[in-house]
Short mmCIF file of C-alpha atoms and ligand atoms in Angstrom, two decimals:
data_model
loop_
_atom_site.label_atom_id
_atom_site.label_comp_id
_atom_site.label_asym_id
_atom_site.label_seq_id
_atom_site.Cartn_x
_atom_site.Cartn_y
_atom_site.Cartn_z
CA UNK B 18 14.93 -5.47 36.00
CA UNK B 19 13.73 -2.73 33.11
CA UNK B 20 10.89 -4.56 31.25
CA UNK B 21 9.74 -1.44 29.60
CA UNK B 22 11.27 1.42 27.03
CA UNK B 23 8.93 4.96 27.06
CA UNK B 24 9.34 6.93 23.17
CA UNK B 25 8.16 10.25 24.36
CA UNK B 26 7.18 11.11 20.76
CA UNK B 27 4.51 13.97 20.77
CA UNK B 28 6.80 17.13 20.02
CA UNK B 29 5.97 18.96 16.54
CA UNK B 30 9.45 18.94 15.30
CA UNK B 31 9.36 22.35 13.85
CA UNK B 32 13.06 22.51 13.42
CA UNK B 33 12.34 20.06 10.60
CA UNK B 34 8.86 22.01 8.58
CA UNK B 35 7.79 21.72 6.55
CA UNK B 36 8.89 17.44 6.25
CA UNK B 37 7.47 17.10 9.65
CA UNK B 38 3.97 18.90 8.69
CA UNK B 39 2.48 15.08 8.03
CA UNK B 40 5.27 12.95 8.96
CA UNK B 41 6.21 11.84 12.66
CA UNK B 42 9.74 13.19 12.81
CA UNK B 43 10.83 9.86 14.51
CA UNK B 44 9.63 8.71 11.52
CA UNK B 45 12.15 10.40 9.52
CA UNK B 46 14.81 8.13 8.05
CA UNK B 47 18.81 8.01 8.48
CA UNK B 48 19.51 5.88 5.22
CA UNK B 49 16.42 3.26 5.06
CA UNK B 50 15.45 3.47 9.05
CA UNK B 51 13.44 5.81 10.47
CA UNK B 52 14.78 6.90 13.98
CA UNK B 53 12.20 5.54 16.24
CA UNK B 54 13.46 2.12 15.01
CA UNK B 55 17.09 2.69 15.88
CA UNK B 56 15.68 3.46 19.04
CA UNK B 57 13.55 0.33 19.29
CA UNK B 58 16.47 -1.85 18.45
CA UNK B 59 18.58 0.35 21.27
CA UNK B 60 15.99 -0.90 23.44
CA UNK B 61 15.78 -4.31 22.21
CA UNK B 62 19.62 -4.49 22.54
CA UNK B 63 19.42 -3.82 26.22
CA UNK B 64 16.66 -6.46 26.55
CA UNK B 65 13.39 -4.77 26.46
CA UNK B 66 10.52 -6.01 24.42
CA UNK B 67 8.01 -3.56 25.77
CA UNK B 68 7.40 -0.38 24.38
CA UNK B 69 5.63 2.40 25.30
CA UNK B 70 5.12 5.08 22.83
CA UNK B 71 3.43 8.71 23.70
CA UNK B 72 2.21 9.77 20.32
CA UNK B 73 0.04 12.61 19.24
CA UNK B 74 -1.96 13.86 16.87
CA UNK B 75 -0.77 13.35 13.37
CA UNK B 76 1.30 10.48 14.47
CA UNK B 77 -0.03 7.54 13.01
CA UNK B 78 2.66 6.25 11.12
CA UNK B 79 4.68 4.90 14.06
CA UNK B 80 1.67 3.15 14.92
CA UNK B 81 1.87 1.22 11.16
CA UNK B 82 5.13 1.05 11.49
CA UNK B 83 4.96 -1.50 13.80
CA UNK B 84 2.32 -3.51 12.46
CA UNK B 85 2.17 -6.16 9.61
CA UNK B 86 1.51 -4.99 6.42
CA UNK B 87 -0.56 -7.37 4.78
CA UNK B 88 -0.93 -6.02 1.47
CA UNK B 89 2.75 -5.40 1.28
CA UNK B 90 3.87 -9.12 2.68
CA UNK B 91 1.14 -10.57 -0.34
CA UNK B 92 3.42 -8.00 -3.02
CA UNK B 93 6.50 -9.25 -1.82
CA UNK B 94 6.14 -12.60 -1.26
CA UNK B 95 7.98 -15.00 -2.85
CA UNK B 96 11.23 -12.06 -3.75
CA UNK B 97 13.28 -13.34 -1.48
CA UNK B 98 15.63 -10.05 -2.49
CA UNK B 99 12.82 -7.83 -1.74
CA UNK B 100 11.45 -9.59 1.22
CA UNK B 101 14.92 -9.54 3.33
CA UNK B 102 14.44 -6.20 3.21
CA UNK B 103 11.72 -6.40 5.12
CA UNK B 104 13.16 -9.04 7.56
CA UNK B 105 14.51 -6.68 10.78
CA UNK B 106 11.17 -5.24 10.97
CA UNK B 107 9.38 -8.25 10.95
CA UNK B 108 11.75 -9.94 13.81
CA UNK B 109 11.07 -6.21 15.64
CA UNK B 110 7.30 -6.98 15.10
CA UNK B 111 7.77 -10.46 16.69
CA UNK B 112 9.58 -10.08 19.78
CA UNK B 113 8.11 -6.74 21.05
CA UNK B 114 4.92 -5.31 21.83
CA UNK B 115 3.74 -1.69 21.28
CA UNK B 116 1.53 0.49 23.43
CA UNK B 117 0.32 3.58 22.91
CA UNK B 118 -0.90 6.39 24.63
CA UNK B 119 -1.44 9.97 23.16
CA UNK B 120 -0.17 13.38 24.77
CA UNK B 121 -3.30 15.97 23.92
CA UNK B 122 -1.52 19.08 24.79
CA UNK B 123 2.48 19.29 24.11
CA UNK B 124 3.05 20.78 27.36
CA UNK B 125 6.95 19.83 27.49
CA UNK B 126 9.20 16.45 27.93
CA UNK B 127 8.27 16.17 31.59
CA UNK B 128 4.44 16.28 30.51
CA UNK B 129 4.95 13.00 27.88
CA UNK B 130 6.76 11.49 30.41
CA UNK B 131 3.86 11.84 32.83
CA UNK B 132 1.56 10.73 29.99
CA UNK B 133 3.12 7.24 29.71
CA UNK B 134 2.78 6.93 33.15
CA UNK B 135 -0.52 4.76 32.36
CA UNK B 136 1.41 2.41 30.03
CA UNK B 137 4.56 2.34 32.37
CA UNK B 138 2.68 1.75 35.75
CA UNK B 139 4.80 1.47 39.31
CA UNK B 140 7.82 -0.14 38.09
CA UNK B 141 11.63 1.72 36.66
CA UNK B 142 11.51 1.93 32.91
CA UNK B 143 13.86 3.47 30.06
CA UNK B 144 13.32 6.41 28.09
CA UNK B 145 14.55 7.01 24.65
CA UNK B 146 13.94 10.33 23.18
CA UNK B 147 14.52 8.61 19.21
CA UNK B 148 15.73 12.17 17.77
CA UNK B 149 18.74 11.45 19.68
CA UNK B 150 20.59 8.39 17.92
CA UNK B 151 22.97 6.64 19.68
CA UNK B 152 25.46 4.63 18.23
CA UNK B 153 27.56 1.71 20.01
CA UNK B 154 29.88 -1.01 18.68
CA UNK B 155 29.82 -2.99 21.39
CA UNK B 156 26.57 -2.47 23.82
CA UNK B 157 24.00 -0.33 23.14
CA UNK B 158 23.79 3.14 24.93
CA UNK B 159 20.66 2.04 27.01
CA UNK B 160 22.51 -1.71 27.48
CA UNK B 161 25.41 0.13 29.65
CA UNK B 162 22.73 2.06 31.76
CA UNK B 163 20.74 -0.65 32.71
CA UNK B 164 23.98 -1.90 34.12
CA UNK B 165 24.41 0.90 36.02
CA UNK B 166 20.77 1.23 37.23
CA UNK B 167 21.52 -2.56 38.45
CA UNK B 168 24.74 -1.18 40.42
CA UNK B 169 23.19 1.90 41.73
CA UNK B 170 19.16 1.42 41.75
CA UNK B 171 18.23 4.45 41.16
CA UNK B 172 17.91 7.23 38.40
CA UNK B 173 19.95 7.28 35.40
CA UNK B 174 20.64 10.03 32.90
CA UNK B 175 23.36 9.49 30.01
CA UNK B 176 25.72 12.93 30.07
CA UNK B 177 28.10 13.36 27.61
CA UNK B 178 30.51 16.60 27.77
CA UNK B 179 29.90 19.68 25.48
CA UNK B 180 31.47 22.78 24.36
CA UNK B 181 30.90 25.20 27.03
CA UNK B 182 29.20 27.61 24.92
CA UNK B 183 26.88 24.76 24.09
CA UNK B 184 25.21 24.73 27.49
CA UNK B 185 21.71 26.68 26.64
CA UNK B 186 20.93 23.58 24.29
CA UNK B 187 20.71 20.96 27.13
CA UNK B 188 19.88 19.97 30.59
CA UNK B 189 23.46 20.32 32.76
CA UNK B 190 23.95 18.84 35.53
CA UNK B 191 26.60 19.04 38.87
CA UNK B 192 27.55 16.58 41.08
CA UNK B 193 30.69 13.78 41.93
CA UNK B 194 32.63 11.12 40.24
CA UNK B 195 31.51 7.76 42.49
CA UNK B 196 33.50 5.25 40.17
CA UNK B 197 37.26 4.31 39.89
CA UNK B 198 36.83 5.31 35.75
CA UNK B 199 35.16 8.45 36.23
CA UNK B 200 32.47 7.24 34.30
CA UNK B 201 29.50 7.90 36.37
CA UNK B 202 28.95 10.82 39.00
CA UNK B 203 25.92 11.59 41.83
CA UNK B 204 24.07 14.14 40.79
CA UNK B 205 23.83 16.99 43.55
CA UNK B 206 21.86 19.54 40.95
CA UNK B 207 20.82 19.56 37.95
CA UNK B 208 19.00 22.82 35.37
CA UNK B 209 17.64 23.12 32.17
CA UNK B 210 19.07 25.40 29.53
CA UNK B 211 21.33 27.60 31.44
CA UNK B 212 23.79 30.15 30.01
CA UNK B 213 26.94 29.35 29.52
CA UNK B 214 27.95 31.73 32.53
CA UNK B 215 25.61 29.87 34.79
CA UNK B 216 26.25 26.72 33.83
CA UNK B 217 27.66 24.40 36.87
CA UNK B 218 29.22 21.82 34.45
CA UNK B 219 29.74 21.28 30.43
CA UNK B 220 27.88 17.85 31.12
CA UNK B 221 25.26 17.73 29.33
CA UNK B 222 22.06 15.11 29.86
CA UNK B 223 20.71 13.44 26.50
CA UNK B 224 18.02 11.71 25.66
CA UNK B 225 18.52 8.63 27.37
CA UNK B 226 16.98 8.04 30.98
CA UNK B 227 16.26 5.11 33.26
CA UNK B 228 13.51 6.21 35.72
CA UNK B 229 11.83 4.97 38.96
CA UNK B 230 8.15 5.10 39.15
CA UNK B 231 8.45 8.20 42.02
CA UNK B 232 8.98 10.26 39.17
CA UNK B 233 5.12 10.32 38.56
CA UNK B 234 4.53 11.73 41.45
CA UNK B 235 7.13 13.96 41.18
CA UNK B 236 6.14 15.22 37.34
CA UNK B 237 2.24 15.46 38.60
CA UNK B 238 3.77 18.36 41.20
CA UNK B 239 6.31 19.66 38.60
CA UNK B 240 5.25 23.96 37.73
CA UNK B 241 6.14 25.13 34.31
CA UNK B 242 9.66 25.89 33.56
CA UNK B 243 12.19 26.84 31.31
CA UNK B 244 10.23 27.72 28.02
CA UNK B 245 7.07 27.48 29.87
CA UNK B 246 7.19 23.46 29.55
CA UNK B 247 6.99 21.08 32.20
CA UNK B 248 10.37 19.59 32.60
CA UNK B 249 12.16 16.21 32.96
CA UNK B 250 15.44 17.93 34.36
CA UNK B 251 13.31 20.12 37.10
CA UNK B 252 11.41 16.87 38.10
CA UNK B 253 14.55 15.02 38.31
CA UNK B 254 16.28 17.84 39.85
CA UNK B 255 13.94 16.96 43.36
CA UNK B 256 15.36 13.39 43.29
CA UNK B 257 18.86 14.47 42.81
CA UNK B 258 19.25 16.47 45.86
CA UNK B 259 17.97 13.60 47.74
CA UNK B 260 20.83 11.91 46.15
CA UNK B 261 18.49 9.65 44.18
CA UNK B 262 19.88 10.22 40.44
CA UNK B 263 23.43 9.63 38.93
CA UNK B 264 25.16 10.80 35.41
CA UNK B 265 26.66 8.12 33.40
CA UNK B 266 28.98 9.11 30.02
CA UNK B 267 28.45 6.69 27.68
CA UNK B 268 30.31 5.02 25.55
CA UNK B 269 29.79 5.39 21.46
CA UNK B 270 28.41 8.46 19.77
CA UNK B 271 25.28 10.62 19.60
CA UNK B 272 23.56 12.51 16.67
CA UNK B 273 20.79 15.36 17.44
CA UNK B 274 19.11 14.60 14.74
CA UNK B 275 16.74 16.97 16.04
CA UNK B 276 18.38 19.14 13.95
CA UNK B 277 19.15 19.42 10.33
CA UNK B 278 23.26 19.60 11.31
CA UNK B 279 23.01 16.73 13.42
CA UNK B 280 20.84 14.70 11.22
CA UNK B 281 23.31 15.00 8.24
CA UNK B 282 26.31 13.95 10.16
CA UNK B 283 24.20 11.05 11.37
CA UNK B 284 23.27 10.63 7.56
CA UNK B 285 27.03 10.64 6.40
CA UNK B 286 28.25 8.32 9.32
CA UNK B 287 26.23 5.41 8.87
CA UNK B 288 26.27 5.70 4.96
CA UNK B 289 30.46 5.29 5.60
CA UNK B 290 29.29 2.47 8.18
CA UNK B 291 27.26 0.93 5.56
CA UNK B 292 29.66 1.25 2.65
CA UNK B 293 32.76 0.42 4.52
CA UNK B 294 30.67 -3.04 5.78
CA UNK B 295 29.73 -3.71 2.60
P1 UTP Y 1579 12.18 18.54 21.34
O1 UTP Y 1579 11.91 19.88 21.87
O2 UTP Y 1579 13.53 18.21 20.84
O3 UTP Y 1579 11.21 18.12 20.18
O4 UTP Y 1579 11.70 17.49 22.42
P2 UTP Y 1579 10.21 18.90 19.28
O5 UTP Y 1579 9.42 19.88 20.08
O6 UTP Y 1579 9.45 17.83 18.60
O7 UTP Y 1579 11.17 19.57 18.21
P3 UTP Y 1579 11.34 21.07 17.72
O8 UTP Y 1579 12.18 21.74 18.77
O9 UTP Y 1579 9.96 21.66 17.57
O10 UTP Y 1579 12.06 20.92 16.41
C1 UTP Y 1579 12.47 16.36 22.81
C2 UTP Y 1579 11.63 15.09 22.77
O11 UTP Y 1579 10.49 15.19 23.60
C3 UTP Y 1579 9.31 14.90 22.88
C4 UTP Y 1579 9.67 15.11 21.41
O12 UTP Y 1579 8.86 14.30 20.58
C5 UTP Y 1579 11.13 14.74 21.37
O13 UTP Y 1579 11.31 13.34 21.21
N1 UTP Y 1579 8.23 15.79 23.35
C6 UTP Y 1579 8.49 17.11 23.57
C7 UTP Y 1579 6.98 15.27 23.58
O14 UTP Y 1579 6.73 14.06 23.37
N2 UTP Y 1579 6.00 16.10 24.03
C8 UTP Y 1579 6.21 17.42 24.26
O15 UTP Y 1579 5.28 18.13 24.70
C9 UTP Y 1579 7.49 17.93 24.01
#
């Protein structure tokens, strides 16, 4: 079972100054949502109620976000019109709990992992990284890895395949199809970043992972790496040549709204989504 969902959200978001000088980035919106609550509902959709959010200085607004706001339910009250729009936080509010740790040095995504460690404790838990937004019809993107973690109980990273040239973005990983769909391979090596000419695959990891608590360990060992951060991929790179980690591709679509190209087409898509739905 995955009880808990980890929101590594610490990073600066530079690629979005001067916006993100006072605002969160995750809490930047697509439409009326800000993207740590797509991820929340992600996580809610793959029954999770616990979440675990590394924050960091100048972060505060997630923090309200997920609290009543009294002054603002005694303004509204009584609109019905205004108040429904009010109504999918409110049910987030109600079935999940928020904890909250904070990250005092942004020393990489491997660090803010190891920072929720004291929220997460000895038990496998999801991460969403919210600047990636997932979108699924049908199950959502962490949904269809918990399945897997409950097939193959171990690691799970989400891979989805990329333009070759694309490779010095992402974490890309090797290894073998294991399924009759070719849907989900065992990881034999994984790297961060590498060159296109280095590159041992165009699949690249996202930000979606299911973990097992030996990561800790793992991360608390982990040197510096690419970019001089401490890194997820390098950690998870020790468990995958014991054969502890697979790749799953996912079904539905991702936005890096990390950046200002992917956070437009994320912008445009669910405005169509929203118009076409009415
Ligand atoms: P990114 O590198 O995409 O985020 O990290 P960033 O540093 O905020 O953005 P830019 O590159 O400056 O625009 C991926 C995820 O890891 C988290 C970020 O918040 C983001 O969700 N992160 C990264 C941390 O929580 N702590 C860190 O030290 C680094």
């Amino acid at each position: 079972m995955i009880n808990k969902c980890l929101f590594p959200a610490a990073g600066y978001g530079t690629r979005f100054l001067p916006a993100t000088k006072a605002t969160p980035k995750e809490m930047l919106p697509i439409l009326t949502k800000p993207l740590i609550q797509y991820g929340v509902e992600e996580a809610m959709d793959a029954a999770i109620f616990s979440m675990a959010i590394v924050t960091g200085r100048g972060k505060r607004a997630i923090e309200d976000h997920f609290d009543i706001s009294y002054e603002l339910e005694h303004q509204l009250e009584g609109k019905p019109d205004k108040e429904a729009l009010l109504q999918d936080i409110r049910n987030i509010i109600n079935k999940c709990t928020f904890s909250y740790t904070r990250q005092k040095q942004m020393l990489g995504l491997g660090h803010a992992i190891l920072t929720g460690e004291t929220l997460i404790g000895n038990e496998p838990f999801g991460v969403i990284l919210a600047d990636d937004l997932c979108f699924c019809e049908q199950k959502s993107v962490l949904a269809q890895m918990v399945e897997v973690y409950r097939k193959y109980q171990c690691c799970v990273v989400a891979i989805e395949e990329i333009d070759k040239n694309q490779t010095h973005k992402y974490g890309i990983i090797e290894g073998k199809y294991i399924d009759d769909t070719n849907d989900i391979l065992r990881v034999s090596s994984m790297v961060e970043k590498p060159d296109p000419k280095e590159a041992p695959s165009n699949l690249a990891i996202i930000g979606r992972y299911i973990l097992t608590p030996e990561i800790f360990d793992i991360l608390r060992k982990t040197k510096p790496g690419r970019g001089g951060e401490i890194q997820i991929t390098d950690a998870l790179n020790t468990l995958a040549k014991e054969g502890k980690v697979v790749a799953y591709k996912f079904k539905g679509k991702r936005f890096d709204c990390g950046s200002v190209d992917g956070f437009v087409e994320a912008t445009k898509f669910f405005y169509d989504l929203y118009k076409n739905r009415g």
